[in-house]
mmCIF file with all atom_site columns, C-alpha atoms in Angstrom:
data_model
loop_
_atom_site.group_PDB
_atom_site.id
_atom_site.type_symbol
_atom_site.label_atom_id
_atom_site.label_alt_id
_atom_site.label_comp_id
_atom_site.label_asym_id
_atom_site.label_entity_id
_atom_site.label_seq_id
_atom_site.pdbx_PDB_ins_code
_atom_site.Cartn_x
_atom_site.Cartn_y
_atom_site.Cartn_z
_atom_site.occupancy
_atom_site.B_iso_or_equiv
_atom_site.pdbx_formal_charge
_atom_site.auth_seq_id
_atom_site.auth_comp_id
_atom_site.auth_asym_id
_atom_site.auth_atom_id
_atom_site.pdbx_PDB_model_num
ATOM 1   C CA . MET A 1 1   ? 9.080   11.975  4.161   1.00 58.00 ? 1   MET A CA 1
ATOM 2   C CA . TYR A 1 2   ? 11.192  9.793   1.753   1.00 66.00 ? 2   TYR A CA 1
ATOM 3   C CA . TYR A 1 3   ? 9.168   6.947   1.040   1.00 65.00 ? 3   TYR A CA 1
ATOM 4   C CA . THR A 1 4   ? 10.877  3.947   -1.947  1.00 64.00 ? 4   THR A CA 1
ATOM 5   C CA . ALA A 1 5   ? 10.267  4.643   -5.697  1.00 63.00 ? 5   ALA A CA 1
ATOM 6   C CA . PRO A 1 6   ? 7.673   2.094   -7.104  1.00 61.00 ? 6   PRO A CA 1
ATOM 7   C CA . GLY A 1 7   ? 9.694   -0.596  -9.346  1.00 59.00 ? 7   GLY A CA 1
ATOM 8   C CA . HIS A 1 8   ? 13.189  0.530   -7.574  1.00 60.00 ? 8   HIS A CA 1
ATOM 9   C CA . ARG A 1 9   ? 14.213  -1.233  -3.864  1.00 61.00 ? 9   ARG A CA 1
ATOM 10  C CA . HIS A 1 10  ? 16.882  2.060   -3.275  1.00 64.00 ? 10  HIS A CA 1
ATOM 11  C CA . VAL A 1 11  ? 15.708  4.938   -4.769  1.00 68.00 ? 11  VAL A CA 1
ATOM 12  C CA . GLN A 1 12  ? 13.509  7.031   -2.219  1.00 68.00 ? 12  GLN A CA 1
ATOM 13  C CA . VAL A 1 13  ? 11.497  10.434  -3.109  1.00 65.00 ? 13  VAL A CA 1
ATOM 14  C CA . LEU A 1 14  ? 10.707  12.722  -1.151  1.00 65.00 ? 14  LEU A CA 1
ATOM 15  C CA . VAL A 1 15  ? 6.410   13.134  -0.078  1.00 66.00 ? 15  VAL A CA 1
ATOM 16  C CA . PRO A 1 16  ? 5.749   16.525  1.557   1.00 64.00 ? 16  PRO A CA 1
ATOM 17  C CA . GLN A 1 17  ? 3.596   15.381  4.180   1.00 62.00 ? 17  GLN A CA 1
ATOM 18  C CA . LEU A 1 18  ? 0.063   17.132  4.010   1.00 58.00 ? 18  LEU A CA 1
ATOM 19  C CA . ASN A 1 19  ? -1.577  18.668  6.979   1.00 56.00 ? 19  ASN A CA 1
ATOM 20  C CA . ARG A 1 20  ? -4.793  17.264  7.210   1.00 54.00 ? 20  ARG A CA 1
ATOM 21  C CA . SER A 1 21  ? -6.096  14.203  9.341   1.00 54.00 ? 21  SER A CA 1
ATOM 22  C CA . PRO A 1 22  ? -7.586  11.007  7.648   1.00 55.00 ? 22  PRO A CA 1
ATOM 23  C CA . ALA A 1 23  ? -10.812 12.041  7.906   1.00 55.00 ? 23  ALA A CA 1
ATOM 24  C CA . VAL A 1 24  ? -10.332 14.463  5.663   1.00 54.00 ? 24  VAL A CA 1
ATOM 25  C CA . LEU A 1 25  ? -8.355  13.084  3.373   1.00 56.00 ? 25  LEU A CA 1
ATOM 26  C CA . GLY A 1 26  ? -11.596 10.721  3.162   1.00 57.00 ? 26  GLY A CA 1
ATOM 27  C CA . ARG A 1 27  ? -13.922 12.800  2.404   1.00 55.00 ? 27  ARG A CA 1
ATOM 28  C CA . LEU A 1 28  ? -12.290 14.541  -0.484  1.00 52.00 ? 28  LEU A CA 1
ATOM 29  C CA . ILE A 1 29  ? -12.078 11.034  -2.027  1.00 55.00 ? 29  ILE A CA 1
ATOM 30  C CA . GLN A 1 30  ? -15.705 10.122  -1.144  1.00 58.00 ? 30  GLN A CA 1
ATOM 31  C CA . ALA A 1 31  ? -16.058 14.126  -2.995  1.00 55.00 ? 31  ALA A CA 1
ATOM 32  C CA . ARG A 1 32  ? -14.177 13.314  -6.141  1.00 53.00 ? 32  ARG A CA 1
ATOM 33  C CA . ASN A 1 33  ? -15.688 10.347  -5.991  1.00 55.00 ? 33  ASN A CA 1
ATOM 34  C CA . SER A 1 34  ? -19.179 10.985  -5.774  1.00 56.00 ? 34  SER A CA 1
ATOM 35  C CA . GLY A 1 35  ? -18.421 13.703  -7.928  1.00 52.00 ? 35  GLY A CA 1
ATOM 36  C CA . SER A 1 36  ? -20.567 14.586  -11.023 1.00 42.00 ? 36  SER A CA 1
ATOM 37  C CA . ALA A 1 37  ? -18.174 13.628  -13.699 1.00 44.00 ? 37  ALA A CA 1
ATOM 38  C CA . ALA A 1 38  ? -17.873 9.666   -12.916 1.00 44.00 ? 38  ALA A CA 1
ATOM 39  C CA . PRO A 1 39  ? -13.998 8.586   -12.208 1.00 45.00 ? 39  PRO A CA 1
ATOM 40  C CA . PRO A 1 40  ? -12.539 6.572   -15.346 1.00 46.00 ? 40  PRO A CA 1
ATOM 41  C CA . PRO A 1 41  ? -13.410 2.435   -14.832 1.00 47.00 ? 41  PRO A CA 1
ATOM 42  C CA . ASN A 1 42  ? -9.173  2.661   -13.965 1.00 45.00 ? 42  ASN A CA 1
ATOM 43  C CA . ALA A 1 43  ? -8.364  5.327   -11.496 1.00 45.00 ? 43  ALA A CA 1
ATOM 44  C CA . ALA A 1 44  ? -6.381  4.552   -8.490  1.00 48.00 ? 44  ALA A CA 1
ATOM 45  C CA . ALA A 1 45  ? -7.813  6.290   -5.678  1.00 57.00 ? 45  ALA A CA 1
ATOM 46  C CA . GLU A 1 46  ? -5.049  8.308   -3.322  1.00 69.00 ? 46  GLU A CA 1
ATOM 47  C CA . VAL A 1 47  ? -4.021  6.090   -0.860  1.00 76.00 ? 47  VAL A CA 1
ATOM 48  C CA . GLU A 1 48  ? -0.905  6.871   2.132   1.00 78.00 ? 48  GLU A CA 1
ATOM 49  C CA . PRO A 1 49  ? 2.831   6.268   0.217   1.00 82.00 ? 49  PRO A CA 1
ATOM 50  C CA . VAL A 1 50  ? 3.191   4.166   3.171   1.00 82.00 ? 50  VAL A CA 1
ATOM 51  C CA . VAL A 1 51  ? 0.801   1.485   2.500   1.00 84.00 ? 51  VAL A CA 1
ATOM 52  C CA . ALA A 1 52  ? 1.120   1.724   -0.621  1.00 83.00 ? 52  ALA A CA 1
ATOM 53  C CA . GLU A 1 53  ? 4.774   0.346   0.320   1.00 83.00 ? 53  GLU A CA 1
ATOM 54  C CA . ALA A 1 54  ? 3.411   -2.248  2.159   1.00 85.00 ? 54  ALA A CA 1
ATOM 55  C CA . LEU A 1 55  ? 1.221   -2.775  -0.221  1.00 86.00 ? 55  LEU A CA 1
ATOM 56  C CA . ASN A 1 56  ? 3.794   -3.474  -2.693  1.00 83.00 ? 56  ASN A CA 1
ATOM 57  C CA . ALA A 1 57  ? 6.569   -5.681  -0.597  1.00 82.00 ? 57  ALA A CA 1
ATOM 58  C CA . ALA A 1 58  ? 2.993   -7.583  0.693   1.00 84.00 ? 58  ALA A CA 1
ATOM 59  C CA . LEU A 1 59  ? 1.302   -8.236  -2.973  1.00 83.00 ? 59  LEU A CA 1
ATOM 60  C CA . SER A 1 60  ? 4.387   -7.925  -5.374  1.00 76.00 ? 60  SER A CA 1
ATOM 61  C CA . LYS A 1 61  ? 7.274   -10.923 -5.708  1.00 68.00 ? 61  LYS A CA 1
ATOM 62  C CA . HIS A 1 62  ? 10.622  -9.094  -4.593  1.00 64.00 ? 62  HIS A CA 1
ATOM 63  C CA . ARG A 1 63  ? 11.725  -8.401  -1.336  1.00 63.00 ? 63  ARG A CA 1
ATOM 64  C CA . ALA A 1 64  ? 11.415  -4.281  -0.198  1.00 59.00 ? 64  ALA A CA 1
ATOM 65  C CA . THR A 1 65  ? 12.619  -5.432  3.343   1.00 56.00 ? 65  THR A CA 1
ATOM 66  C CA . SER A 1 66  ? 15.809  -2.815  3.292   1.00 56.00 ? 66  SER A CA 1
ATOM 67  C CA . MET A 1 67  ? 14.094  0.273   3.477   1.00 56.00 ? 67  MET A CA 1
ATOM 68  C CA . MET A 1 68  ? 10.804  -1.069  5.928   1.00 64.00 ? 68  MET A CA 1
ATOM 69  C CA . ALA A 1 69  ? 12.696  -1.211  9.133   1.00 68.00 ? 69  ALA A CA 1
ATOM 70  C CA . TRP A 1 70  ? 11.883  2.481   10.573  1.00 78.00 ? 70  TRP A CA 1
ATOM 71  C CA . ARG A 1 71  ? 8.668   3.152   8.515   1.00 83.00 ? 71  ARG A CA 1
ATOM 72  C CA . PHE A 1 72  ? 7.122   -0.518  9.680   1.00 87.00 ? 72  PHE A CA 1
ATOM 73  C CA . ALA A 1 73  ? 6.062   -1.371  13.475  1.00 88.00 ? 73  ALA A CA 1
ATOM 74  C CA . PRO A 1 74  ? 7.896   -5.102  14.150  1.00 88.00 ? 74  PRO A CA 1
ATOM 75  C CA . ALA A 1 75  ? 3.989   -6.626  13.606  1.00 88.00 ? 75  ALA A CA 1
ATOM 76  C CA . VAL A 1 76  ? 3.602   -5.285  10.502  1.00 88.00 ? 76  VAL A CA 1
ATOM 77  C CA . ARG A 1 77  ? 6.981   -5.843  8.476   1.00 87.00 ? 77  ARG A CA 1
ATOM 78  C CA . ALA A 1 78  ? 5.634   -9.800  10.498  1.00 88.00 ? 78  ALA A CA 1
ATOM 79  C CA . HIS A 1 79  ? 3.103   -9.839  8.939   1.00 89.00 ? 79  HIS A CA 1
ATOM 80  C CA . ILE A 1 80  ? 4.368   -8.492  5.223   1.00 87.00 ? 80  ILE A CA 1
ATOM 81  C CA . ARG A 1 81  ? 7.002   -11.473 5.390   1.00 85.00 ? 81  ARG A CA 1
ATOM 82  C CA . ALA A 1 82  ? 4.425   -14.527 6.150   1.00 87.00 ? 82  ALA A CA 1
ATOM 83  C CA . ARG A 1 83  ? 2.476   -13.673 3.103   1.00 86.00 ? 83  ARG A CA 1
ATOM 84  C CA . GLN A 1 84  ? 6.147   -12.870 0.448   1.00 82.00 ? 84  GLN A CA 1
ATOM 85  C CA . HIS A 1 85  ? 6.953   -16.073 2.237   1.00 83.00 ? 85  HIS A CA 1
ATOM 86  C CA . ALA A 1 86  ? 3.993   -17.591 1.443   1.00 83.00 ? 86  ALA A CA 1
ATOM 87  C CA . ALA A 1 87  ? 4.349   -16.897 -1.803  1.00 78.00 ? 87  ALA A CA 1
ATOM 88  C CA . ALA A 1 88  ? 7.501   -17.960 -2.517  1.00 78.00 ? 88  ALA A CA 1
ATOM 89  C CA . LEU A 1 89  ? 6.743   -21.165 -1.041  1.00 80.00 ? 89  LEU A CA 1
ATOM 90  C CA . THR A 1 90  ? 3.937   -21.641 -3.484  1.00 77.00 ? 90  THR A CA 1
ATOM 91  C CA . ASN A 1 91  ? 5.811   -19.719 -6.333  1.00 69.00 ? 91  ASN A CA 1
ATOM 92  C CA . ALA A 1 92  ? 9.264   -21.076 -6.829  1.00 58.00 ? 92  ALA A CA 1
ATOM 93  C CA . PRO A 1 93  ? 10.847  -18.079 -7.849  1.00 51.00 ? 93  PRO A CA 1
ATOM 94  C CA . THR A 1 94  ? 12.504  -17.826 -11.546 1.00 49.00 ? 94  THR A CA 1
ATOM 95  C CA . SER A 1 95  ? 14.296  -14.864 -11.517 1.00 41.00 ? 95  SER A CA 1
ATOM 96  C CA . THR A 1 96  ? 16.139  -12.277 -8.857  1.00 39.00 ? 96  THR A CA 1
ATOM 97  C CA . ALA A 1 97  ? 14.900  -9.406  -11.071 1.00 35.00 ? 97  ALA A CA 1
ATOM 98  C CA . PRO A 1 98  ? 11.768  -7.433  -9.161  1.00 37.00 ? 98  PRO A CA 1
ATOM 99  C CA . ALA A 1 99  ? 8.036   -8.900  -10.300 1.00 46.00 ? 99  ALA A CA 1
ATOM 100 C CA . ALA A 1 100 ? 6.926   -6.744  -13.283 1.00 45.00 ? 100 ALA A CA 1
ATOM 101 C CA . ASP A 1 101 ? 3.104   -7.113  -11.955 1.00 57.00 ? 101 ASP A CA 1
ATOM 102 C CA . ARG A 1 102 ? 1.605   -3.964  -10.010 1.00 72.00 ? 102 ARG A CA 1
ATOM 103 C CA . LEU A 1 103 ? -1.259  -2.915  -7.943  1.00 80.00 ? 103 LEU A CA 1
ATOM 104 C CA . GLN A 1 104 ? -3.926  -0.825  -8.174  1.00 86.00 ? 104 GLN A CA 1
ATOM 105 C CA . VAL A 1 105 ? -6.339  0.681   -5.403  1.00 88.00 ? 105 VAL A CA 1
ATOM 106 C CA . VAL A 1 106 ? -9.351  0.122   -6.455  1.00 90.00 ? 106 VAL A CA 1
ATOM 107 C CA . THR A 1 107 ? -10.691 1.736   -2.902  1.00 89.00 ? 107 THR A CA 1
ATOM 108 C CA . CYS A 1 108 ? -9.478  3.445   -0.432  1.00 89.00 ? 108 CYS A CA 1
ATOM 109 C CA . HIS A 1 109 ? -11.412 4.149   2.601   1.00 89.00 ? 109 HIS A CA 1
ATOM 110 C CA . ALA A 1 110 ? -10.110 6.820   6.270   1.00 87.00 ? 110 ALA A CA 1
ATOM 111 C CA . ARG A 1 111 ? -11.284 6.408   9.142   1.00 87.00 ? 111 ARG A CA 1
ATOM 112 C CA . GLU A 1 112 ? -10.319 9.327   12.706  1.00 86.00 ? 112 GLU A CA 1
ATOM 113 C CA . GLY A 1 113 ? -7.131  8.054   14.257  1.00 86.00 ? 113 GLY A CA 1
ATOM 114 C CA . GLY A 1 114 ? -4.729  6.972   10.437  1.00 87.00 ? 114 GLY A CA 1
ATOM 115 C CA . GLU A 1 115 ? -7.373  3.928   9.879   1.00 90.00 ? 115 GLU A CA 1
ATOM 116 C CA . PHE A 1 116 ? -7.227  3.069   5.860   1.00 90.00 ? 116 PHE A CA 1
ATOM 117 C CA . PHE A 1 117 ? -8.786  0.270   4.742   1.00 91.00 ? 117 PHE A CA 1
ATOM 118 C CA . GLY A 1 118 ? -9.441  -0.613  0.681   1.00 91.00 ? 118 GLY A CA 1
ATOM 119 C CA . THR A 1 119 ? -9.021  -3.147  -1.972  1.00 91.00 ? 119 THR A CA 1
ATOM 120 C CA . VAL A 1 120 ? -6.892  -3.578  -3.824  1.00 91.00 ? 120 VAL A CA 1
ATOM 121 C CA . GLU A 1 121 ? -6.378  -5.737  -7.238  1.00 89.00 ? 121 GLU A CA 1
ATOM 122 C CA . THR A 1 122 ? -3.604  -6.892  -9.241  1.00 83.00 ? 122 THR A CA 1
ATOM 123 C CA . GLN A 1 123 ? -2.287  -7.509  -12.575 1.00 79.00 ? 123 GLN A CA 1
ATOM 124 C CA . ASP A 1 124 ? -3.790  -11.582 -12.678 1.00 80.00 ? 124 ASP A CA 1
ATOM 125 C CA . GLY A 1 125 ? -7.503  -9.752  -11.698 1.00 84.00 ? 125 GLY A CA 1
ATOM 126 C CA . THR A 1 126 ? -6.921  -10.951 -8.179  1.00 86.00 ? 126 THR A CA 1
ATOM 127 C CA . ARG A 1 127 ? -8.621  -8.771  -5.851  1.00 90.00 ? 127 ARG A CA 1
ATOM 128 C CA . ARG A 1 128 ? -7.560  -8.344  -2.078  1.00 90.00 ? 128 ARG A CA 1
ATOM 129 C CA . ALA A 1 129 ? -8.980  -6.652  1.193   1.00 92.00 ? 129 ALA A CA 1
ATOM 130 C CA . TYR A 1 130 ? -6.575  -4.434  3.368   1.00 92.00 ? 130 TYR A CA 1
ATOM 131 C CA . ALA A 1 131 ? -6.519  -2.858  6.287   1.00 92.00 ? 131 ALA A CA 1
ATOM 132 C CA . ALA A 1 132 ? -3.655  -0.308  8.273   1.00 93.00 ? 132 ALA A CA 1
ATOM 133 C CA . LYS A 1 133 ? -3.416  2.124   10.737  1.00 92.00 ? 133 LYS A CA 1
ATOM 134 C CA . ILE A 1 134 ? -0.803  5.045   10.945  1.00 90.00 ? 134 ILE A CA 1
ATOM 135 C CA . CYS A 1 135 ? 0.692   6.753   14.001  1.00 89.00 ? 135 CYS A CA 1
ATOM 136 C CA . ASP A 1 136 ? 3.387   9.486   12.993  1.00 85.00 ? 136 ASP A CA 1
ATOM 137 C CA . GLY A 1 137 ? 4.076   9.056   9.995   1.00 82.00 ? 137 GLY A CA 1
ATOM 138 C CA . LYS A 1 138 ? 4.682   5.103   10.992  1.00 87.00 ? 138 LYS A CA 1
ATOM 139 C CA . LEU A 1 139 ? 2.904   2.404   9.616   1.00 89.00 ? 139 LEU A CA 1
ATOM 140 C CA . VAL A 1 140 ? 1.471   0.574   13.344  1.00 91.00 ? 140 VAL A CA 1
ATOM 141 C CA . SER A 1 141 ? -1.040  -2.815  11.396  1.00 92.00 ? 141 SER A CA 1
ATOM 142 C CA . PHE A 1 142 ? -1.567  -3.473  8.601   1.00 92.00 ? 142 PHE A CA 1
ATOM 143 C CA . LYS A 1 143 ? -3.702  -6.469  7.237   1.00 91.00 ? 143 LYS A CA 1
ATOM 144 C CA . VAL A 1 144 ? -3.949  -8.302  3.195   1.00 90.00 ? 144 VAL A CA 1
ATOM 145 C CA . LEU A 1 145 ? -7.220  -10.473 4.001   1.00 87.00 ? 145 LEU A CA 1
#
């Protein structure tokens, strides 16, 4: 499936589908994190590309709406637009350049049925929780808390 390249609005990257269920992915992430060698403190947790794209769109300053119509359900697009609108009201934009801040996925957990949840840290140090549900490669539910 094609996903928007981080930091580029109109460049897409092909990410092959894995034949693993979300529960298997969650167990792999937990097994990796509970191994004998502790992961470095700045290591990013693995997250589905469509969830990462939604997090970048919801928490960054640029509008990434051009490529999300077919991957995100209408409720997800509405939530992202509401967060972008609220951010635009609190922080007046100074330029039209893409945002320089990057997100770091601190935790990512997977459940049966394509449910993902975890924590994201922005460059300014604020942490936000997120919850998402994926069905057939499409993000059908997404919230940043």
